[in-house]
Tab-separated table of C-alpha atoms in Angstrom:
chain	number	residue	atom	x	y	z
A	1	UNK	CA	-34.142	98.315	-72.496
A	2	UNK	CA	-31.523	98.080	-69.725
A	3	UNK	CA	-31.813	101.932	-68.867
A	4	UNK	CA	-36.027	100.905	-68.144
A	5	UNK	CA	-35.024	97.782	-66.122
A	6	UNK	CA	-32.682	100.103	-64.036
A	7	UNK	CA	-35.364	102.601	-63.913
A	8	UNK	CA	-38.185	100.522	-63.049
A	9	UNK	CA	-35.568	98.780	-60.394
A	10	UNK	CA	-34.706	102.052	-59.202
A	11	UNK	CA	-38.476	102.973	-58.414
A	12	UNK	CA	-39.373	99.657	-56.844
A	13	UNK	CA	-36.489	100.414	-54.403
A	14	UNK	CA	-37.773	103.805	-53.462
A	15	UNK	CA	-41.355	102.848	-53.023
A	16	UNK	CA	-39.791	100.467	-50.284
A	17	UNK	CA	-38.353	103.389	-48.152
A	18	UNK	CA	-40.501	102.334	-44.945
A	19	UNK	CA	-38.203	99.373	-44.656
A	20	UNK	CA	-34.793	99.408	-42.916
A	21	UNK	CA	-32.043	99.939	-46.180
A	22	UNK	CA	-29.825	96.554	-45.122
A	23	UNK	CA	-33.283	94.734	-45.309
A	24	UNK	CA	-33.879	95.801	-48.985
A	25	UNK	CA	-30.274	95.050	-49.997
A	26	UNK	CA	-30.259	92.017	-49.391
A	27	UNK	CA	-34.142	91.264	-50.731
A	28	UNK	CA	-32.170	93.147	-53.926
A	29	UNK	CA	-29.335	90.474	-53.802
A	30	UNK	CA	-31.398	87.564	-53.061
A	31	UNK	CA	-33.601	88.164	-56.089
A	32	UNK	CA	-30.668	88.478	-58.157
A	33	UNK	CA	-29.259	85.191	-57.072
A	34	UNK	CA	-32.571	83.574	-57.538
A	35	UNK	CA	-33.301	85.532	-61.372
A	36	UNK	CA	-29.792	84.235	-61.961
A	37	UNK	CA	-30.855	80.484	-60.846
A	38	UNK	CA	-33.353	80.375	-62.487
A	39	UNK	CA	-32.277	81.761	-65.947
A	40	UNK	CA	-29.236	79.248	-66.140
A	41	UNK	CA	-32.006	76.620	-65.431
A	42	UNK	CA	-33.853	77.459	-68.174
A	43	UNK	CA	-30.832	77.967	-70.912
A	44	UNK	CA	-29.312	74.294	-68.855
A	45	UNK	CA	-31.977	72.453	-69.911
A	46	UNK	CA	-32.839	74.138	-72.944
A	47	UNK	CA	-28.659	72.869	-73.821
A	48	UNK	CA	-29.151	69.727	-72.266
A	49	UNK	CA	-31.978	68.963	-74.596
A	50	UNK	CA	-29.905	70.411	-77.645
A	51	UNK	CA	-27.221	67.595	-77.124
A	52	UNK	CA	-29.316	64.627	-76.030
A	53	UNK	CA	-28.972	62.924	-79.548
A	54	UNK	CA	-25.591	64.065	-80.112
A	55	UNK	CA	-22.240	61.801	-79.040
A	56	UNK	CA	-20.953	61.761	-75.727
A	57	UNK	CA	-18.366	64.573	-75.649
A	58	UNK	CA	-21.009	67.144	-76.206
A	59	UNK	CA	-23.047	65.875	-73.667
A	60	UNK	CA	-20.871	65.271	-71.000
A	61	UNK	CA	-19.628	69.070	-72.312
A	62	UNK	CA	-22.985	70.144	-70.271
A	63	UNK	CA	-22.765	68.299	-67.983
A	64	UNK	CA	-19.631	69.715	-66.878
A	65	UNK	CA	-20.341	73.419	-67.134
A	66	UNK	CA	-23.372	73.515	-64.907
A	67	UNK	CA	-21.829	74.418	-62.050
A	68	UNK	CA	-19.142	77.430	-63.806
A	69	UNK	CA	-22.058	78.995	-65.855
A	70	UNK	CA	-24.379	78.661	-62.946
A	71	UNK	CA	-21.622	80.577	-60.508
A	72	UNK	CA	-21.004	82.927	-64.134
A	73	UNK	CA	-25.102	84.140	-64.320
A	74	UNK	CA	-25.224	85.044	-60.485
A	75	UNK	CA	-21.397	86.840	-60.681
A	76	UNK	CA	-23.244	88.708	-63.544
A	77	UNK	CA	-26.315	89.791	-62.078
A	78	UNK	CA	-25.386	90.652	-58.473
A	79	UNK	CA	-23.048	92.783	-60.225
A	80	UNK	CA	-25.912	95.394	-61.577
A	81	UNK	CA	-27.801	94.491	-58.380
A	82	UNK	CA	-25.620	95.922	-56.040
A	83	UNK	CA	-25.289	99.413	-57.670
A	84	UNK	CA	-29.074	99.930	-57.279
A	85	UNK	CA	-29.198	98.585	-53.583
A	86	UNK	CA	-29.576	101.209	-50.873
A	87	UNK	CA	-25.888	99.768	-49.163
A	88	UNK	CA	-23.229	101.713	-46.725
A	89	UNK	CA	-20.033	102.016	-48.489
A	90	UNK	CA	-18.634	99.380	-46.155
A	91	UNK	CA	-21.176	97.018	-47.611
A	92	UNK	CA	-20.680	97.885	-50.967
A	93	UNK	CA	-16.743	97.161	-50.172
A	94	UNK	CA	-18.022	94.033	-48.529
A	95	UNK	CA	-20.080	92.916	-51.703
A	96	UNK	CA	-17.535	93.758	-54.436
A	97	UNK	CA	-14.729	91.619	-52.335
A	98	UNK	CA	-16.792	88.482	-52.574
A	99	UNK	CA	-17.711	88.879	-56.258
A	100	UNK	CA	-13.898	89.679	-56.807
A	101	UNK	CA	-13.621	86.394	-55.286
A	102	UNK	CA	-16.557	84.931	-56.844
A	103	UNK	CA	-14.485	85.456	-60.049
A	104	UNK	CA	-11.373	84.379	-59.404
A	105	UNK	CA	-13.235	80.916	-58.030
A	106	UNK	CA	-14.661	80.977	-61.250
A	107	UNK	CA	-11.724	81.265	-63.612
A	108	UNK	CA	-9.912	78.812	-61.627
A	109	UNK	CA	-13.101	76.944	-62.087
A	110	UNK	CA	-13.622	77.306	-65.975
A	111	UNK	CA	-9.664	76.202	-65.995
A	112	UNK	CA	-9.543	73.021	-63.975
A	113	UNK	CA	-13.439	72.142	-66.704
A	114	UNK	CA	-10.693	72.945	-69.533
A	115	UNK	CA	-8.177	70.895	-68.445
A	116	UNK	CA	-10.194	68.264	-67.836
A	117	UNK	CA	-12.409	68.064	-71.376
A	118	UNK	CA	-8.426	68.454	-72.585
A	119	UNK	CA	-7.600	65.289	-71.476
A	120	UNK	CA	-10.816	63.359	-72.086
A	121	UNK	CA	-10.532	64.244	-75.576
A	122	UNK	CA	-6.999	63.485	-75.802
A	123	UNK	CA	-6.889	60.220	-74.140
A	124	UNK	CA	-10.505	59.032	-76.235
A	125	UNK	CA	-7.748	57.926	-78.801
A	126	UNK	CA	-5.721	55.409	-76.271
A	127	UNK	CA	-7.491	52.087	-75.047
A	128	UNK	CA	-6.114	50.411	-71.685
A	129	UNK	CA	-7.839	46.959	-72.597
A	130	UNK	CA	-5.874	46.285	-75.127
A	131	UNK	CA	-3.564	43.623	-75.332
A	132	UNK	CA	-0.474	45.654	-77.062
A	133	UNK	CA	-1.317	48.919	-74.586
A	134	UNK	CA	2.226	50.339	-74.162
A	135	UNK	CA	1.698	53.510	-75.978
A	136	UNK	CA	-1.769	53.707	-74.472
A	137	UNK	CA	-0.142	53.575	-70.395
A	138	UNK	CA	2.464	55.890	-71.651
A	139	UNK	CA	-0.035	58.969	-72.740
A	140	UNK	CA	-2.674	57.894	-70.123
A	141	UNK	CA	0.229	58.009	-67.029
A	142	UNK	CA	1.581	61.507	-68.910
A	143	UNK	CA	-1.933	63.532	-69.320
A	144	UNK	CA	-2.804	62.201	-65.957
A	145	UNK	CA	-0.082	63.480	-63.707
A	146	UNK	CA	0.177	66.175	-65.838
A	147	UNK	CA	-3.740	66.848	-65.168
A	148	UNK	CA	-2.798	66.697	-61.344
A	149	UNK	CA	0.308	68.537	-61.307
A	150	UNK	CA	-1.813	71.414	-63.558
A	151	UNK	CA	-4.953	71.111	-61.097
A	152	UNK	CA	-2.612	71.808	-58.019
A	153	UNK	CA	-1.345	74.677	-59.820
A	154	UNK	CA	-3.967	76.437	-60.831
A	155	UNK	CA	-5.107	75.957	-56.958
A	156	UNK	CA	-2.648	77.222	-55.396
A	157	UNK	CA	-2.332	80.193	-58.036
A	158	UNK	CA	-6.166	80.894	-57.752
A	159	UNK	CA	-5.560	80.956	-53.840
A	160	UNK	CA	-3.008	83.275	-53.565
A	161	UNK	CA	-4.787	85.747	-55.645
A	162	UNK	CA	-7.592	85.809	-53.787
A	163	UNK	CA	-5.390	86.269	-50.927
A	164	UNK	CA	-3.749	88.915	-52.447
A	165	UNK	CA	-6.896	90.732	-52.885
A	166	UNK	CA	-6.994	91.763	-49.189
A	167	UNK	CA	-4.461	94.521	-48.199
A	168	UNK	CA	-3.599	93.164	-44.937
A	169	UNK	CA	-2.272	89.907	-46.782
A	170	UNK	CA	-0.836	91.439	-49.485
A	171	UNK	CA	1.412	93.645	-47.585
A	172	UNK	CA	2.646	90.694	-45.841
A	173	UNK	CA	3.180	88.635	-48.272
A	174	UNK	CA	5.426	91.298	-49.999
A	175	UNK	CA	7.052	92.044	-46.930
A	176	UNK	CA	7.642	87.755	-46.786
A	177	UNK	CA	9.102	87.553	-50.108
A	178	UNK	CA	11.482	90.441	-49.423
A	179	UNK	CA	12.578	89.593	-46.649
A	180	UNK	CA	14.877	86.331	-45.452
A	181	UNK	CA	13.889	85.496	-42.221
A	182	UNK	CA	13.154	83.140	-40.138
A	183	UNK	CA	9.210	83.616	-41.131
A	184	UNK	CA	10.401	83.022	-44.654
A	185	UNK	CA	12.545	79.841	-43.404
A	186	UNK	CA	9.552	78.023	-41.712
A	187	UNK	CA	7.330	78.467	-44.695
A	188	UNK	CA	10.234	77.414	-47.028
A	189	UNK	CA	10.325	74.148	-44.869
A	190	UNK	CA	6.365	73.495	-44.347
A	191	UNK	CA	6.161	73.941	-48.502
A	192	UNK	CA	8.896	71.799	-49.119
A	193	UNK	CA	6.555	68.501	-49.055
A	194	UNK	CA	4.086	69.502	-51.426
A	195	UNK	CA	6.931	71.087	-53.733
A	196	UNK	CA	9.179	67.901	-53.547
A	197	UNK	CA	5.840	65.624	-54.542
A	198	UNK	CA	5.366	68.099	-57.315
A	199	UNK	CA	8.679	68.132	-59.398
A	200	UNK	CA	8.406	64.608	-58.475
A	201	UNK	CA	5.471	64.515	-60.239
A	202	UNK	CA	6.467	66.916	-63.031
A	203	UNK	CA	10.031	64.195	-63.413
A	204	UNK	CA	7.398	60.837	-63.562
A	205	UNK	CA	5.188	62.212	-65.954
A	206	UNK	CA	8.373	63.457	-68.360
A	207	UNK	CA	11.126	60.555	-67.773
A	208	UNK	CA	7.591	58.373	-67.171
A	209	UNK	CA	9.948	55.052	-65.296
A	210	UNK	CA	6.147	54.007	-64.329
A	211	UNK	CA	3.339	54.121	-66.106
A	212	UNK	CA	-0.765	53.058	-65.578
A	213	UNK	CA	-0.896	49.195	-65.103
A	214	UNK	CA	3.203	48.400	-65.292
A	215	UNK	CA	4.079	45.520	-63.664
A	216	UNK	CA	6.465	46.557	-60.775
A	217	UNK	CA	8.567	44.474	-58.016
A	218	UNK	CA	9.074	47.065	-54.932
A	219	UNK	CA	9.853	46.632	-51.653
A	220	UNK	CA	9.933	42.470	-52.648
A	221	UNK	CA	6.363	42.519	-54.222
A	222	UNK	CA	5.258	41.871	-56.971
A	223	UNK	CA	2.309	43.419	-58.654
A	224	UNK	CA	0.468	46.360	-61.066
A	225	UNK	CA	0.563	49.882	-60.647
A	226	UNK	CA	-3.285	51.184	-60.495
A	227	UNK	CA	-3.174	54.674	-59.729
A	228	UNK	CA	-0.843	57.843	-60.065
A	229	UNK	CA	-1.924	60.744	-58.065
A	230	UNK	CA	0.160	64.142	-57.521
A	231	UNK	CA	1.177	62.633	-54.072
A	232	UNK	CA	1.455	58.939	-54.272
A	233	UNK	CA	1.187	55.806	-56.635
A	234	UNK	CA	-1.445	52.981	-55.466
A	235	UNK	CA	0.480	49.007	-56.740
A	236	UNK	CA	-2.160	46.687	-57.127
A	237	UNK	CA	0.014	43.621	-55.470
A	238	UNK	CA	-0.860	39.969	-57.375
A	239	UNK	CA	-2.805	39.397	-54.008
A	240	UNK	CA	-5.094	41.960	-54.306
A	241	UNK	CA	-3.338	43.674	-51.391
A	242	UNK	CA	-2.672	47.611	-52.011
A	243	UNK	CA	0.671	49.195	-51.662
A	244	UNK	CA	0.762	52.748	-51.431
A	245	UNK	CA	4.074	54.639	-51.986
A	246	UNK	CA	5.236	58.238	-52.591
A	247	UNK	CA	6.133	59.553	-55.598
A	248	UNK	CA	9.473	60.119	-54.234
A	249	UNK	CA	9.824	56.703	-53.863
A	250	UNK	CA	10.403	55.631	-57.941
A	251	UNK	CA	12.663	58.915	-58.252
A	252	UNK	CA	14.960	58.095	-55.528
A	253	UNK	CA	14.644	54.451	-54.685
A	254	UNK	CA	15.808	51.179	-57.449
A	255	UNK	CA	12.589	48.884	-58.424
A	256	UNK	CA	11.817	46.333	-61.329
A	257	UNK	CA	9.473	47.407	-63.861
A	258	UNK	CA	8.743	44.663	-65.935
A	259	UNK	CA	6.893	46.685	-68.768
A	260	UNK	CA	9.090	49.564	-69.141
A	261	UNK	CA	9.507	48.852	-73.240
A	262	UNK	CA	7.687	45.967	-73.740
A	263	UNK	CA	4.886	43.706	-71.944
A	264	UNK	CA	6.591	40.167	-73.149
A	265	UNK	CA	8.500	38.345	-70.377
A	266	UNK	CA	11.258	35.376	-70.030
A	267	UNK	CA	10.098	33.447	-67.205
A	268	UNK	CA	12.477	30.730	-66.174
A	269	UNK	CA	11.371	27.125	-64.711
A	270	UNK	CA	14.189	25.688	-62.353
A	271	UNK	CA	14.520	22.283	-62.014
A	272	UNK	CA	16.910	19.742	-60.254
A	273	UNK	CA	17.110	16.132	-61.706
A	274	UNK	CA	18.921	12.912	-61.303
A	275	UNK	CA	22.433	12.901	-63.535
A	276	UNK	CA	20.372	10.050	-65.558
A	277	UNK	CA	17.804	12.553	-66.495
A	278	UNK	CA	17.468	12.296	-70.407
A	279	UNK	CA	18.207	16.238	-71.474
A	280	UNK	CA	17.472	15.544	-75.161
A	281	UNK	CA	14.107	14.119	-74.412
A	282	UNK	CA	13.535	16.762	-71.662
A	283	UNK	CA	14.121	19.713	-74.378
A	284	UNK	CA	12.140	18.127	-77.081
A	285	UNK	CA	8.975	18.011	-74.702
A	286	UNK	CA	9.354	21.411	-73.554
A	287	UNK	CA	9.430	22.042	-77.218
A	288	UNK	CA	5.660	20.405	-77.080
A	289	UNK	CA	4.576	22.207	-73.748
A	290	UNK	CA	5.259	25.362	-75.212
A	291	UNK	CA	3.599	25.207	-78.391
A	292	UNK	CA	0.878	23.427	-77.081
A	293	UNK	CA	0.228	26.389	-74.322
A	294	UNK	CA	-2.329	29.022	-75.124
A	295	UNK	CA	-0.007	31.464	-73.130
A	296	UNK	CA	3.186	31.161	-74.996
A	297	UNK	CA	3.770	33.867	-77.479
A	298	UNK	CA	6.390	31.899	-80.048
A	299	UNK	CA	9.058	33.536	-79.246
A	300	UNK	CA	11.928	32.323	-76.830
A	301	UNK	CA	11.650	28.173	-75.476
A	302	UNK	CA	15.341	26.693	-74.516
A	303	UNK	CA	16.369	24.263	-72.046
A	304	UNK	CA	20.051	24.677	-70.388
A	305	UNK	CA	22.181	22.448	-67.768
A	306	UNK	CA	23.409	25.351	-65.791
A	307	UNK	CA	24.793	23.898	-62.936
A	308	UNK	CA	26.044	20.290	-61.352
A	309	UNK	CA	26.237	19.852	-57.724
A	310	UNK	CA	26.772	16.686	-55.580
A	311	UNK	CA	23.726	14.967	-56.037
A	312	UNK	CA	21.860	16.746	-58.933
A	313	UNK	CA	22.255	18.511	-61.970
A	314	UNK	CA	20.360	22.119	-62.396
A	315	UNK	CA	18.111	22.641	-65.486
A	316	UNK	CA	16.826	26.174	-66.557
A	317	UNK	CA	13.968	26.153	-68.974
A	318	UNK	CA	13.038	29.605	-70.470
A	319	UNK	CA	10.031	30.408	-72.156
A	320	UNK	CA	8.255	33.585	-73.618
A	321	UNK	CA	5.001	35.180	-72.780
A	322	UNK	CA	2.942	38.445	-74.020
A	323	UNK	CA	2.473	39.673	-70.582
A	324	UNK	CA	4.090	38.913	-66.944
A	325	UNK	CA	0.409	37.417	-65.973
A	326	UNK	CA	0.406	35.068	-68.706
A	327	UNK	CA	4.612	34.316	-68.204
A	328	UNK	CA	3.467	33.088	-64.787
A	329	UNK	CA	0.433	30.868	-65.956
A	330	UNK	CA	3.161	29.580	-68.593
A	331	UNK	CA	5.494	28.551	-65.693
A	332	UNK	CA	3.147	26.842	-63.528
A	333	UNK	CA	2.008	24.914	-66.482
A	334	UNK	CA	5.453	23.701	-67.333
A	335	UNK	CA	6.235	22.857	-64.133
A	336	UNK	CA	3.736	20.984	-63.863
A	337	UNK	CA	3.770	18.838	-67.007
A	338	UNK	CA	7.382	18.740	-66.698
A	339	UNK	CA	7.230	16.994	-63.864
A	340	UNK	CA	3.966	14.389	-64.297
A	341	UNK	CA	5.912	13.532	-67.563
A	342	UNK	CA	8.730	12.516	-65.679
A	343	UNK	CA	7.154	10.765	-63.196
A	344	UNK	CA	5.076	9.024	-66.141
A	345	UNK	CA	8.096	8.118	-68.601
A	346	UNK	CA	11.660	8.742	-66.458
A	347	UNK	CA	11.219	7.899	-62.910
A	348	UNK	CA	14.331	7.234	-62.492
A	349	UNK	CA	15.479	10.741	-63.344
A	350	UNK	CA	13.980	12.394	-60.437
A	351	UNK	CA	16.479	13.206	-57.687
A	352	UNK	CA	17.213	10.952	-55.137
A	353	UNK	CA	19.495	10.059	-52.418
A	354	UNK	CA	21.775	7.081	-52.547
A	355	UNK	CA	24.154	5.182	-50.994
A	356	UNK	CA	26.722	2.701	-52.352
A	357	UNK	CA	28.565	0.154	-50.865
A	358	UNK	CA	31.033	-2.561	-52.277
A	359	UNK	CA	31.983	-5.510	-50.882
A	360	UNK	CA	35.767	-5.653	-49.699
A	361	UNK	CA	38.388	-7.904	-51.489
A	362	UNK	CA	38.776	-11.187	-49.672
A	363	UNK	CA	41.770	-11.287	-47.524
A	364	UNK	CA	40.964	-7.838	-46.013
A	365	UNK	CA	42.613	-8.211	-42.397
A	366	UNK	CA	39.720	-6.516	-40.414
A	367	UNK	CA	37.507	-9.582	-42.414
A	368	UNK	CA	39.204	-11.973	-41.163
A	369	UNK	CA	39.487	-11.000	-37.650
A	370	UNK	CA	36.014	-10.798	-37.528
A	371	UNK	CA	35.461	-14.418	-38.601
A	372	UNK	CA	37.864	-16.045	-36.270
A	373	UNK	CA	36.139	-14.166	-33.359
């Protein structure tokens, strides 16, 4: 059947002889291209309609590969349509360079798809919304830089291939790699950017010191971190602001990551009271705060006199919290209570400044120097 097509083909092509032969190649290639559209069309919709009642991976499984088996069906049937068009040998070169090309594209292509369905699937097990979601952040951070890290790869390996496909380039980049130079030095140094960001990359996603939503103090601020790309890492900051830092940055700088093990928190309220403050009381109704509070978790509530200074005496009160979000809300609300409790039942307690003065002894000389005057 394929020896008739090619036949058939063959005579079409020669019963168009009155027309210039570059004006029949490419009416050859276009109706390739077009056979080729409209064939994947056909079999696209023909899968699409195959998966519509089954779950989501299949279907978004389609939906991905359009545009690789769409590039695939046009690779394949230029191919044939080429040999049967009337062209030069320079445009035969010409056309077999850009479907080498064509095919590289697409294997990079079909890779990057892979990698992609890879970690969909894998990361379908781990939920983000969850309120215990350390292991989640730690596979979602890892599959996602690694996902980056791979995609970058496989770019730059797909592009030097193709590069490599054309003699002129080829010979010099052989002639680059054997030689140390100064040629060799500049592109060592314009590289070393995109290299450094990529074992830095390669180092978060293994050692993982940040992770998807970790709650991170850098550069004094406090706040989330949202995104990890290949280059840099997005912080959500608690005012909505964005910081956006290097990945450099959390291999080579010191920051606070509040969720590196665990989400629970200590937060700490600091108070300064009168000497006559009543500590016993004071402890037993941080007691009630904190197991009244919706964002205590039951863990850690103690009250402390750490400190006593000239006027005042310094109280620490610790308590526990699932999450540095809710540890703040938790703080604020003892604070708060704290203090209207005090204000309600010990007045008296709350700092103040005061002056004493005593009356002298009678007889004092000064006294009685004063009274004669």
């Amino acid at each position: 059947m394929l020896a008739d097509l090619d036949g058939y083909a063959r005579k079409t092509i020669d019963a168009l002889g009155w027309a210039p032969p570059w004006l029949i190649s490419l009416c050859v290639l276009a109706v390739a291209a077009l056979l080729a559209i409209g064939v994947h069309r056909l079999l696209h919709r023909a899968a699409t309609r195959l998966v519509a009642g089954r779950e989501l991976f299949w279907r978004s499984l389609v939906a991905r590969a359009k545009g690789p088996t769409r590039l695939a069906l046009i690779v394949l049937f230029i191919g044939p349509a080429a040999s049967i068009a009337p062209l030069t040998f320079a445009e035969a070169a010409f056309v077999r360079q850009v479907l080498l090309l064509c095919f590289i594209g697409l294997v990079a292509w079909v890779a990057l798809t892979a990698l992609r369905i890879w970690t969909t699937l894998h990361l379908r097990r781990f939920k983000l919304d969850t309120e215990d979601n350390l292991l989640a952040r730690k596979h979602v951070t890892q599959s996602r830089i690694l996902q980056r890290v791979a995609a970058v790869l496989i770019i730059l390996v797909a592009t030097a291939i193709g590069l490599m496909t054309f003699p002129s380039v080829r010979q010099y980049g052989v002639s680059l790699l054997a030689s140390a130079g100064a040629a060799g030095l500049v592109v060592g140094l314009a590289l070393q950017p995109l290299l450094k960001n990529l074992i830095a990359g390669i180092q978060l996603a293994v050692t993982q010191p940040i992770r998807l939503e970790d709650a991170v103090i850098v550069e004094s601020e406090w706040g989330n971190v949202e995104e990890i790309t290949s280059t840099y890492v997005v912080v959500r900051l608690w005012d909505l602001r964005r910081m956006v830092l290097p990945l450099t940055y959390f291999i080579e700088r010191p920051f606070q990551n509040w969720t590196r093990e665990s989400s629970a928190i200590i937060g700490n309220v600091m108070l300064y009271l009168d000497y006559t403050a009543p500590v016993a009381a004071l402890r037993a109704k941080l007691e009630e705060i904190a197991r009244a509070s919706r964002f205590w978790d039951g863990k850690v509530v103690n009250l402390q006199v750490t400190d006593l200074r000239q006027d005042t005496m310094e109280v620490r009160m610790l308590v526990s919290a699932g999450t540095a979000g809710r540890a703040f809300d938790l703080r604020c609300e003892v604070r708060e209570k704290i203090i209207a409790w005090l204000q309600a039942e010990h007045p008296r307690a709350l700092p103040r400044r005061r002056t004493e003065i005593e009356r002298l002894p009678r007889g004092a000389a000064w006294l009685e120097d004063r009274n004669a005057a």
